[in-house]
PDB file of C-alpha atoms in Angstrom:
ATOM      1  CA  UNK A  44      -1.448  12.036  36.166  1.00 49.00           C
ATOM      2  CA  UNK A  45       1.740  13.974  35.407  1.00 59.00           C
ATOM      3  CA  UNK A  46       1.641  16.288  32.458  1.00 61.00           C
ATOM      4  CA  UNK A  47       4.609  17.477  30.489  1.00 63.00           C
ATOM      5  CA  UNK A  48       5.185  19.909  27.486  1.00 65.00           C
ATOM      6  CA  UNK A  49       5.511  17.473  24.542  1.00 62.00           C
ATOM      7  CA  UNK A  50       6.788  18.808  20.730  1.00 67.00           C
ATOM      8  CA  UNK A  51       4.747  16.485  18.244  1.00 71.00           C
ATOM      9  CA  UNK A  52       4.546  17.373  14.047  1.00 85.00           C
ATOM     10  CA  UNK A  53       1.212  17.140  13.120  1.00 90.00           C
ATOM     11  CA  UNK A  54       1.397  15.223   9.835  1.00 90.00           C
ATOM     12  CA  UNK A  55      -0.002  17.230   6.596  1.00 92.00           C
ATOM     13  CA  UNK A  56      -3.212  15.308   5.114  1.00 95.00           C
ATOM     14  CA  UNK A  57      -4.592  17.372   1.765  1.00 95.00           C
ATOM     15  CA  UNK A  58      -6.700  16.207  -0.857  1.00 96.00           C
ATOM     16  CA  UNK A  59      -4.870  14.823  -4.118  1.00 96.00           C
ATOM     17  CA  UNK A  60      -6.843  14.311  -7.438  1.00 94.00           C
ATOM     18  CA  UNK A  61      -5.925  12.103  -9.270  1.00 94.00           C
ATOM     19  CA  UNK A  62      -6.413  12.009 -13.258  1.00 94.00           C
ATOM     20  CA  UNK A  63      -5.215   9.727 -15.829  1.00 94.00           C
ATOM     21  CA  UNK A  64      -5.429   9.905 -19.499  1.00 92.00           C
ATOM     22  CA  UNK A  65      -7.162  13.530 -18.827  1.00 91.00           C
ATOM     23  CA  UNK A  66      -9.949  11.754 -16.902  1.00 90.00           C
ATOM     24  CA  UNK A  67     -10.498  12.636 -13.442  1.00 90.00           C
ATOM     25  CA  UNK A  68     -10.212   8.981 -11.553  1.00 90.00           C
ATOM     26  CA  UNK A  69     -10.016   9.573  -7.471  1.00 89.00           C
ATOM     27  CA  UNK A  70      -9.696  12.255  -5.103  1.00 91.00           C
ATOM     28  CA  UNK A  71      -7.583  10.903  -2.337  1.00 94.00           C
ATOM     29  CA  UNK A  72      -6.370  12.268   1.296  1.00 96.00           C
ATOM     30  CA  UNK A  73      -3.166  11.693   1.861  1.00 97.00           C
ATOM     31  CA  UNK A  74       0.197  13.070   2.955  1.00 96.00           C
ATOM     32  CA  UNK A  75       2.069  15.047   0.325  1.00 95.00           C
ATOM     33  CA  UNK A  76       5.335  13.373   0.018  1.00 95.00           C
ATOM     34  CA  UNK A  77       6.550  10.610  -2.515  1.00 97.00           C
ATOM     35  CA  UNK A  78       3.219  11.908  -4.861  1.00 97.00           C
ATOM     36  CA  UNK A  79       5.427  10.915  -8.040  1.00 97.00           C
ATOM     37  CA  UNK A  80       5.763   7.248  -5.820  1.00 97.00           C
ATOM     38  CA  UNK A  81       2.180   7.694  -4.739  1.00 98.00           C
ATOM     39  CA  UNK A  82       0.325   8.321  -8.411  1.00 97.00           C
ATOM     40  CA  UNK A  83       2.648   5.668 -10.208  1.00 96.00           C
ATOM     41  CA  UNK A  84       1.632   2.931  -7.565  1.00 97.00           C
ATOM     42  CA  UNK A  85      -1.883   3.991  -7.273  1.00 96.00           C
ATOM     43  CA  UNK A  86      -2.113   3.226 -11.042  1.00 95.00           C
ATOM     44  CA  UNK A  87      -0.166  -0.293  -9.976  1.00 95.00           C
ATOM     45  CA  UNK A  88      -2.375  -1.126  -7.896  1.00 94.00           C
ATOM     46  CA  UNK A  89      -5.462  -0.473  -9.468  1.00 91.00           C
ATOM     47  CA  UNK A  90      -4.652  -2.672 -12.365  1.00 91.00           C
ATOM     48  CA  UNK A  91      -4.005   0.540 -14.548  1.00 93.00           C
ATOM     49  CA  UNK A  92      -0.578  -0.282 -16.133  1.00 92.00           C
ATOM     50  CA  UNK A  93       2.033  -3.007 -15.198  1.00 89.00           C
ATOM     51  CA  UNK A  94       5.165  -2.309 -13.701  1.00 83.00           C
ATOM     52  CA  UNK A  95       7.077  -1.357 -16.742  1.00 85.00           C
ATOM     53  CA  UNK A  96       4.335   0.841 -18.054  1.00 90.00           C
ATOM     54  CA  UNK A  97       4.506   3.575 -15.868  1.00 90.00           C
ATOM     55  CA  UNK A  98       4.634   7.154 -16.922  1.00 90.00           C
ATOM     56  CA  UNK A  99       6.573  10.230 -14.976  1.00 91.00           C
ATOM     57  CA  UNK A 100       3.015  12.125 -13.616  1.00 94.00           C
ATOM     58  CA  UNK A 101       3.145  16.182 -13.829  1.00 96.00           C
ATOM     59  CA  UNK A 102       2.019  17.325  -9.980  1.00 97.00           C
ATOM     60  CA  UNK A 103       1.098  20.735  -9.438  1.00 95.00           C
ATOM     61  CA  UNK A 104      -0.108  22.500  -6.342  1.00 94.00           C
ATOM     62  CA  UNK A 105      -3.797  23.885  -6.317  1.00 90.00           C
ATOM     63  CA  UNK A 106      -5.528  25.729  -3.934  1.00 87.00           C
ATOM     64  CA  UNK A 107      -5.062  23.923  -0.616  1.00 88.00           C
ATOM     65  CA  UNK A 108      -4.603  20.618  -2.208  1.00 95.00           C
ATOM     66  CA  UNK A 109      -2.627  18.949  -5.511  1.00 96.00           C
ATOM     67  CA  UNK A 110      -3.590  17.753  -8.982  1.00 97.00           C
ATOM     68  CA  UNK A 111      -1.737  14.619 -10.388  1.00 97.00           C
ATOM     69  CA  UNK A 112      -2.054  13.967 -13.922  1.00 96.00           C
ATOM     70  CA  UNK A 113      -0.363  10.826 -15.950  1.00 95.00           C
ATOM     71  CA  UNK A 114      -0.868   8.823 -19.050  1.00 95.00           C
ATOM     72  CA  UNK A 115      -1.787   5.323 -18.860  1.00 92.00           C
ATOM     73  CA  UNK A 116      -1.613   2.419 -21.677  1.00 91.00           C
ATOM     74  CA  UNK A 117      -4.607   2.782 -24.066  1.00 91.00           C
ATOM     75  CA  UNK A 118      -5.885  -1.037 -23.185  1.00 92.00           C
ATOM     76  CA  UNK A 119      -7.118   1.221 -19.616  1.00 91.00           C
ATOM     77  CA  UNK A 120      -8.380   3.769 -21.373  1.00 88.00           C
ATOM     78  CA  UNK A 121     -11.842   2.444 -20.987  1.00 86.00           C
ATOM     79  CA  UNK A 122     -11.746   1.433 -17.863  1.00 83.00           C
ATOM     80  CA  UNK A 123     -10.773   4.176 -16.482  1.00 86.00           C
ATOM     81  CA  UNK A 124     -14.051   6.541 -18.462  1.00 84.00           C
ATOM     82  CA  UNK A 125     -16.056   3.345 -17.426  1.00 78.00           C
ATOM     83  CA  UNK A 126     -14.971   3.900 -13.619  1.00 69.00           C
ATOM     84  CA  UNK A 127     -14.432   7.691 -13.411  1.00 65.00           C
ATOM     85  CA  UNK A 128     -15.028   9.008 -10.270  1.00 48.00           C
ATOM     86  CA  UNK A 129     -14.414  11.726  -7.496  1.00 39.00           C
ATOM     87  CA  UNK A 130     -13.718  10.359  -4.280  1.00 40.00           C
ATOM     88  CA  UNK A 131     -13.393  12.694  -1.381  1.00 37.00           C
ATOM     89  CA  UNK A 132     -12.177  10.276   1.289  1.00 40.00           C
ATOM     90  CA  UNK A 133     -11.139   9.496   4.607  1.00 39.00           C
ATOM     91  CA  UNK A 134      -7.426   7.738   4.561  1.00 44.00           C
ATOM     92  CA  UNK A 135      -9.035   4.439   5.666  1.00 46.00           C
ATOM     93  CA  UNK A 136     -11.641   4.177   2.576  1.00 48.00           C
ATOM     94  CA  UNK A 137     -10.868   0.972   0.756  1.00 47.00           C
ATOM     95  CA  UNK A 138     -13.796   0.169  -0.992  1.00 48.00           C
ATOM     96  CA  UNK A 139     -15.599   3.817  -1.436  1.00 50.00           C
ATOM     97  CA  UNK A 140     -16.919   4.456  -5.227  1.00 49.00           C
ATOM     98  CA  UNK A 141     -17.543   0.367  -6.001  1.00 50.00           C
ATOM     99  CA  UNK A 142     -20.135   0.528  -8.187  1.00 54.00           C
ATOM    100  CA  UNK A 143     -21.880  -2.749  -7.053  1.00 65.00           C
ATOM    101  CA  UNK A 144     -21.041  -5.827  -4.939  1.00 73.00           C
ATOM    102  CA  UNK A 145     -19.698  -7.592  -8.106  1.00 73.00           C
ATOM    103  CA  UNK A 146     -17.117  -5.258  -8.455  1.00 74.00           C
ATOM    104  CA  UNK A 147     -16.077  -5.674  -4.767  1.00 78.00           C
ATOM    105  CA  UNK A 148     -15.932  -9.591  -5.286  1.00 84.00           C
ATOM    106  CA  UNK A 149     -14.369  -9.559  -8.998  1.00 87.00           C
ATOM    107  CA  UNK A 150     -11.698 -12.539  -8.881  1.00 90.00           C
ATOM    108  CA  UNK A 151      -8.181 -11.670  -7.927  1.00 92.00           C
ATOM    109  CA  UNK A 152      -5.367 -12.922 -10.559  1.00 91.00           C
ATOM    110  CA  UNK A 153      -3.162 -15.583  -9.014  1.00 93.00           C
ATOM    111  CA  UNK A 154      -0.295 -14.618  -7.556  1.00 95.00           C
ATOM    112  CA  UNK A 155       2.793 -16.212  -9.055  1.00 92.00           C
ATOM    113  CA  UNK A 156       6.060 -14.903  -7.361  1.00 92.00           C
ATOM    114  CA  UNK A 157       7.543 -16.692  -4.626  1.00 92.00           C
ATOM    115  CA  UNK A 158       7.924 -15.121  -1.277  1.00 93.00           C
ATOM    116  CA  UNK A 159      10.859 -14.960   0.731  1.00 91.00           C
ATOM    117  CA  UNK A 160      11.576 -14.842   4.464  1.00 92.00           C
ATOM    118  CA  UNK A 161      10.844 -16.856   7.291  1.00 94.00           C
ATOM    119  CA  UNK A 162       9.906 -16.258  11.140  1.00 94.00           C
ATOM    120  CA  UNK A 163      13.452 -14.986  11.328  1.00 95.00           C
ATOM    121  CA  UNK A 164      13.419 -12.687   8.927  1.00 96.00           C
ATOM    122  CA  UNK A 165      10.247 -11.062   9.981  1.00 97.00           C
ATOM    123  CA  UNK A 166      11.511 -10.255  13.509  1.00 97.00           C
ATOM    124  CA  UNK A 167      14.640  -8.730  11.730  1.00 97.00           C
ATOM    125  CA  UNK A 168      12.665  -6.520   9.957  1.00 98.00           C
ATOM    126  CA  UNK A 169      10.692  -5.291  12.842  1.00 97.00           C
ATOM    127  CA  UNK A 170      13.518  -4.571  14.819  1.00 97.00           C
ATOM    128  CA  UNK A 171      14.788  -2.574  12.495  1.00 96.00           C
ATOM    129  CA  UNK A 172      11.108  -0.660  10.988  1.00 97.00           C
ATOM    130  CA  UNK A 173      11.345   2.046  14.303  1.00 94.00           C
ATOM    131  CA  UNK A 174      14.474   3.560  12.637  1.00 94.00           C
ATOM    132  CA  UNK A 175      12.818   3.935   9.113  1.00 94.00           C
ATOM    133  CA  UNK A 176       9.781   5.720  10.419  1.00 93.00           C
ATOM    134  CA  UNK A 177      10.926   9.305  10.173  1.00 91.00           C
ATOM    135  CA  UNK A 178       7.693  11.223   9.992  1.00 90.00           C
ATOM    136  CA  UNK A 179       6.064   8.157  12.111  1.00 90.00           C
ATOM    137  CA  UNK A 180       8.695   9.108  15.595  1.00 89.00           C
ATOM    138  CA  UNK A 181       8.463  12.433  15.352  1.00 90.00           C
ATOM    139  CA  UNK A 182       4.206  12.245  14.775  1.00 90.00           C
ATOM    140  CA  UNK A 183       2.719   9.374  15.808  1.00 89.00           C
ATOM    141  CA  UNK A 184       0.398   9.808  13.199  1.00 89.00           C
ATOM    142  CA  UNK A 185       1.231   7.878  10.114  1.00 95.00           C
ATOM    143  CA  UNK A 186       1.599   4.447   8.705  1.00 97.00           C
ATOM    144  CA  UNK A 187       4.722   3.002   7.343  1.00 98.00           C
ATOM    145  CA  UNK A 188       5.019   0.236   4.305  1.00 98.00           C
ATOM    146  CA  UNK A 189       8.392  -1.160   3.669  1.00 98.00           C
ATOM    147  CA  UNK A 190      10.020  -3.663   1.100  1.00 98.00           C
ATOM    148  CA  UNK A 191      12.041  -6.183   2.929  1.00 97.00           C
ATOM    149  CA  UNK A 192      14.980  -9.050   1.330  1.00 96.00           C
ATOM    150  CA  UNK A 193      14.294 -12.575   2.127  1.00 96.00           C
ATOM    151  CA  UNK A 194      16.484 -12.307   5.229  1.00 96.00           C
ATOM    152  CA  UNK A 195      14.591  -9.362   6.491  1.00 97.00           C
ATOM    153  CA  UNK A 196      16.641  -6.382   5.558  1.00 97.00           C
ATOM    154  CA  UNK A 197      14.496  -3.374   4.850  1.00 98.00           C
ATOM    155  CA  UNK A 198      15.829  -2.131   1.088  1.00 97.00           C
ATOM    156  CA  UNK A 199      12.908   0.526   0.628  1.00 97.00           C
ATOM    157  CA  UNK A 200      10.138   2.491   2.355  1.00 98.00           C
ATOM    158  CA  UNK A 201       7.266   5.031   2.856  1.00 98.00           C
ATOM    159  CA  UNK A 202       5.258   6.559   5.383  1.00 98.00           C
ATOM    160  CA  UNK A 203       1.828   8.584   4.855  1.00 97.00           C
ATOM    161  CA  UNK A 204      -1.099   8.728   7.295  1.00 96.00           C
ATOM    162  CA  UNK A 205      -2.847   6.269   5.213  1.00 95.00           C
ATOM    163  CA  UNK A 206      -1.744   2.826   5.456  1.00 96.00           C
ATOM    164  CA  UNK A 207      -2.740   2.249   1.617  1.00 96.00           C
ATOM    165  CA  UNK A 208      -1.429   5.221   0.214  1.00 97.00           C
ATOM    166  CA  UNK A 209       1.824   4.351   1.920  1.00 98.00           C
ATOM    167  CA  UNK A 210       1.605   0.698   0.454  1.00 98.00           C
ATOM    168  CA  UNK A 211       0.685   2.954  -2.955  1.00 98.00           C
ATOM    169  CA  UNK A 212       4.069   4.637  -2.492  1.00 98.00           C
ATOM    170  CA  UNK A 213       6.455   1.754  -2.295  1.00 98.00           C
ATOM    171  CA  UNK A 214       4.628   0.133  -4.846  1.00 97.00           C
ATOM    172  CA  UNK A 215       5.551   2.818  -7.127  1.00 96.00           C
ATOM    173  CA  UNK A 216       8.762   3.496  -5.164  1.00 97.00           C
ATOM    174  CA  UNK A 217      10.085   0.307  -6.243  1.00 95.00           C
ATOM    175  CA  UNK A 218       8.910   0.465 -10.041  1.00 92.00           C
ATOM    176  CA  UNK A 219      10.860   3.800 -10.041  1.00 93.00           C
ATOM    177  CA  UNK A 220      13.928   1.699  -9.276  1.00 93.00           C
ATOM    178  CA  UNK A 221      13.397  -1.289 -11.173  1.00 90.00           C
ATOM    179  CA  UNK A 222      13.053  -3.550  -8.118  1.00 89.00           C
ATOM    180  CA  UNK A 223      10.581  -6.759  -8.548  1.00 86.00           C
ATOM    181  CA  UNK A 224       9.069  -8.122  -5.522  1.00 92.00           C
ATOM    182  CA  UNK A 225       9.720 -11.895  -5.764  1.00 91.00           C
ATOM    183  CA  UNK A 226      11.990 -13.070  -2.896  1.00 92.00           C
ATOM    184  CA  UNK A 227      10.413 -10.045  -1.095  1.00 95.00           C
ATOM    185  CA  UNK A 228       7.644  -9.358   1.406  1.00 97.00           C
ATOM    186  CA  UNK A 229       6.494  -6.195   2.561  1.00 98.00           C
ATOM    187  CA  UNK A 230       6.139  -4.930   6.398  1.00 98.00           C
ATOM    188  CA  UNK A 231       2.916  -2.721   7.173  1.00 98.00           C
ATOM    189  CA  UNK A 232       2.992  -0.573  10.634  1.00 96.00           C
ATOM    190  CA  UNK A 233      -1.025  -1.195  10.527  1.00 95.00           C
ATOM    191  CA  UNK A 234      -4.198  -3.702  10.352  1.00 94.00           C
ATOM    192  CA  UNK A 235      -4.293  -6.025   7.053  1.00 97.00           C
ATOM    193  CA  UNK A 236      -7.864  -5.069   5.316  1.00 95.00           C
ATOM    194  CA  UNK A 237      -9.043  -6.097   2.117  1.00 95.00           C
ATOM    195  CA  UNK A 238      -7.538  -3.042   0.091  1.00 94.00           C
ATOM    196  CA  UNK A 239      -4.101  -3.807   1.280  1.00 97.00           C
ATOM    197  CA  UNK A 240      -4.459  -7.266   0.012  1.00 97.00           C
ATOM    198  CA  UNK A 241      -5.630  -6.679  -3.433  1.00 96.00           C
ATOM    199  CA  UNK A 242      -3.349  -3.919  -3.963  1.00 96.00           C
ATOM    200  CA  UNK A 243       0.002  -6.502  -3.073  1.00 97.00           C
ATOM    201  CA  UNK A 244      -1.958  -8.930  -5.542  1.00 96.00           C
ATOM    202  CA  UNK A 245      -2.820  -6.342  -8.116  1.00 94.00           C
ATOM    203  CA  UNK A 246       1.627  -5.558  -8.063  1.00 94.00           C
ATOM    204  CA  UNK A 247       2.832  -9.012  -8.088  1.00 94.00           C
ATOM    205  CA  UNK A 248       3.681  -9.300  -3.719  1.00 96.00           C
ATOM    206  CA  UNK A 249       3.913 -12.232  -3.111  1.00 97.00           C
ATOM    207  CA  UNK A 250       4.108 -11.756   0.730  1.00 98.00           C
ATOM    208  CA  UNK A 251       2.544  -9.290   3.282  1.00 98.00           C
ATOM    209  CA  UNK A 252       2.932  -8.845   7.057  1.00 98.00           C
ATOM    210  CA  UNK A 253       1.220  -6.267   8.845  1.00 98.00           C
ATOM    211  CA  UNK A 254       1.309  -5.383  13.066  1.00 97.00           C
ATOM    212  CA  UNK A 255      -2.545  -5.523  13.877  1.00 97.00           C
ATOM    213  CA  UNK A 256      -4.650  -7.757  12.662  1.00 97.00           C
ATOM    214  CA  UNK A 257      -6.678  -9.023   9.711  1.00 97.00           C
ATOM    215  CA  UNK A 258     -10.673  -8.577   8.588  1.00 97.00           C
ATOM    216  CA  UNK A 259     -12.412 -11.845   6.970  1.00 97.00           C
ATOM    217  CA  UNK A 260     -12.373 -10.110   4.052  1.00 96.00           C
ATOM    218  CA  UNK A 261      -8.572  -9.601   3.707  1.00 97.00           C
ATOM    219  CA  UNK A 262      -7.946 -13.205   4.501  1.00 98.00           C
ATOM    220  CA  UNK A 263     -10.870 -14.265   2.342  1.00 97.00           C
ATOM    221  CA  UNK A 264      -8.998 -12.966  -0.349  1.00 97.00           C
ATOM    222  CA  UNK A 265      -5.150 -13.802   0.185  1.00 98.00           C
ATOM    223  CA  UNK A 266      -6.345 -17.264   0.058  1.00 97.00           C
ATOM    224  CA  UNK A 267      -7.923 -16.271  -3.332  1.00 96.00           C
ATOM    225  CA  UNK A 268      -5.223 -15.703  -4.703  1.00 97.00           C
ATOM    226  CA  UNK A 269      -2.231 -17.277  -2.932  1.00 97.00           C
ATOM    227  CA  UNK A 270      -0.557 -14.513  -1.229  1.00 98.00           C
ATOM    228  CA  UNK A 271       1.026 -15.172   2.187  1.00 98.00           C
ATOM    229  CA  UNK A 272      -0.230 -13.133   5.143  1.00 98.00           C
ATOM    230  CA  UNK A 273       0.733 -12.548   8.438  1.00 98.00           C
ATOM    231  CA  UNK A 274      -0.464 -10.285  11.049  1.00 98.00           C
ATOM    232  CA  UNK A 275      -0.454  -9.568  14.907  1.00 97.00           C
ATOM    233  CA  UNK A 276       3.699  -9.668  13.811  1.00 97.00           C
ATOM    234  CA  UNK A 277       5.679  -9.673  16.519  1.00 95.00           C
ATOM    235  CA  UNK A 278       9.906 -10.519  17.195  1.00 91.00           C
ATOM    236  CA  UNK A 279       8.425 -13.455  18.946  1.00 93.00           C
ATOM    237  CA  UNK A 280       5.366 -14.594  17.384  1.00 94.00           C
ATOM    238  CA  UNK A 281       2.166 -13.839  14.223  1.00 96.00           C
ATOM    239  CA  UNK A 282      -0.847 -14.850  13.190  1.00 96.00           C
ATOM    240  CA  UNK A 283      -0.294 -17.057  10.229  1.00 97.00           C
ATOM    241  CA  UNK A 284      -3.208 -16.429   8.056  1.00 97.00           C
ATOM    242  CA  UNK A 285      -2.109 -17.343   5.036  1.00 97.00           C
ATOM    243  CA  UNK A 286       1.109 -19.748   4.259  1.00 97.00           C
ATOM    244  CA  UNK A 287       0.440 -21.427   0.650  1.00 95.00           C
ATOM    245  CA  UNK A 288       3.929 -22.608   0.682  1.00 94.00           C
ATOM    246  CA  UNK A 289       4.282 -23.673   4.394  1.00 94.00           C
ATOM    247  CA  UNK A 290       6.884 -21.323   4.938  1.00 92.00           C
ATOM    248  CA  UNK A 291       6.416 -20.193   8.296  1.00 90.00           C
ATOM    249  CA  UNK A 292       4.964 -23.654   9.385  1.00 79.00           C
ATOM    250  CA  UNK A 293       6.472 -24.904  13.187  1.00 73.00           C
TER     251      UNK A 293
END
């Protein structure tokens, strides 16, 4: 085996607390970049606040990590005292903190934007996902999430070394610029689990396609609630585990 001097950036992961309302919610690891993106779609997703709901969050630097701290509608007040929690984490956690298996399993709301793209379209945006993934070239270390049109054009992403905090930051990427997600789907540079599934549900994505493959659990629950899913994406070929709409039926 041949050996040669190779440059690689090691990707920053820190710990980021999260608070909203002045309640501390979730201590994530993730990388810090996009953390205004990150916060705002990490209340998205959570089922904190809608799209057009979203605050500004004040982010300061602390110690070796960062404190994020934004108001949310007083509907989630409770909620959020209800669910309080610190939650030191790998980047991979999902489902860490649940408070019991009938939280895991609460019912999904049904998904009622229409995807766009076709088999096409999904091998146009993976040709084109290499040249997006700045910190993912010169690292090898992170995931990338990115928005594409109906005929596959990439219009938005992020990269982190967590494939849901990415996902986190273009959901809140694209509430920052007033983009909706019907007509859309989004392209994930990772495996589909559960958490990636609920969060596209919980924002109103109507379509998700991701490079590795799916758990159960994550197909379990895109049937729940109608959103299409493929995975094992390639120019040439996916796993269609979810079509609703027989869009991508031969």
């Amino acid at each position: 085996m041949n050996l040669h001097d190779v440059v690689r950036t090691v990707p920053l992961e820190v710990p980021v607390a999260i608070e909203f309302g002045g309640i501390g919610y979730a201590v994530m690891m993730a990388t810090p970049i996009d953390l205004p993106d990150f916060i705002a779609g990490f209340a998205i997703s959570e089922g904190l606040a809608s799209l057009d709901e979203i605050e500004t969050p004040a982010i300061v630097m602390h110690g070796g990590g960062w404190i994020a701290r934004m108001p949310i509608p007083a509907r989630s007040t409770e909620r959020v005292a209800q669910r309080a929690r610190t939650r030191l984490s790998e980047s991979g956690c999902g489902l860490c903190g649940m408070d019991s298996i009938a939280a895991v399993l609460a019912p999904l709301p049904p998904l009622t934007a229409r995807p766009g793209g076709d088999a096409a379209a999904v091998a146009h945006a993976l040709a084109s996902l290499g040249e997006r993934q700045t910190l993912g070239r010169a690292s090898g270390a992170t995931h990338i999430a990115a928005l594409c049109l109906a005929d596959g054009r990439i219009v938005m992403a992020r990269e982190d070394v967590g494939r849901h905090n990415a996902l986190d930051k273009l959901i809140g990427a694209a509430a920052a610029a007033d983009l909706g997600f019907a007509d859309h789907f989004v392209l994930m540079s990772s495996r589909c689990s559960q958490e990636l599934v609920e969060k596209c549900v919980r924002a109103g994505i109507p379509a998700l396609v991701t490079i590795s493959a799916p758990t159960s659990f994550a197909v379990d629950r895109a049937r729940e609630a109608g959103l299409t899913l493929l995975c094992l994406a390639r120019r040439d070929s996916a796993l269609v585990a979810n079509d609703p709409l027989g869009l991508f039926a031969p």
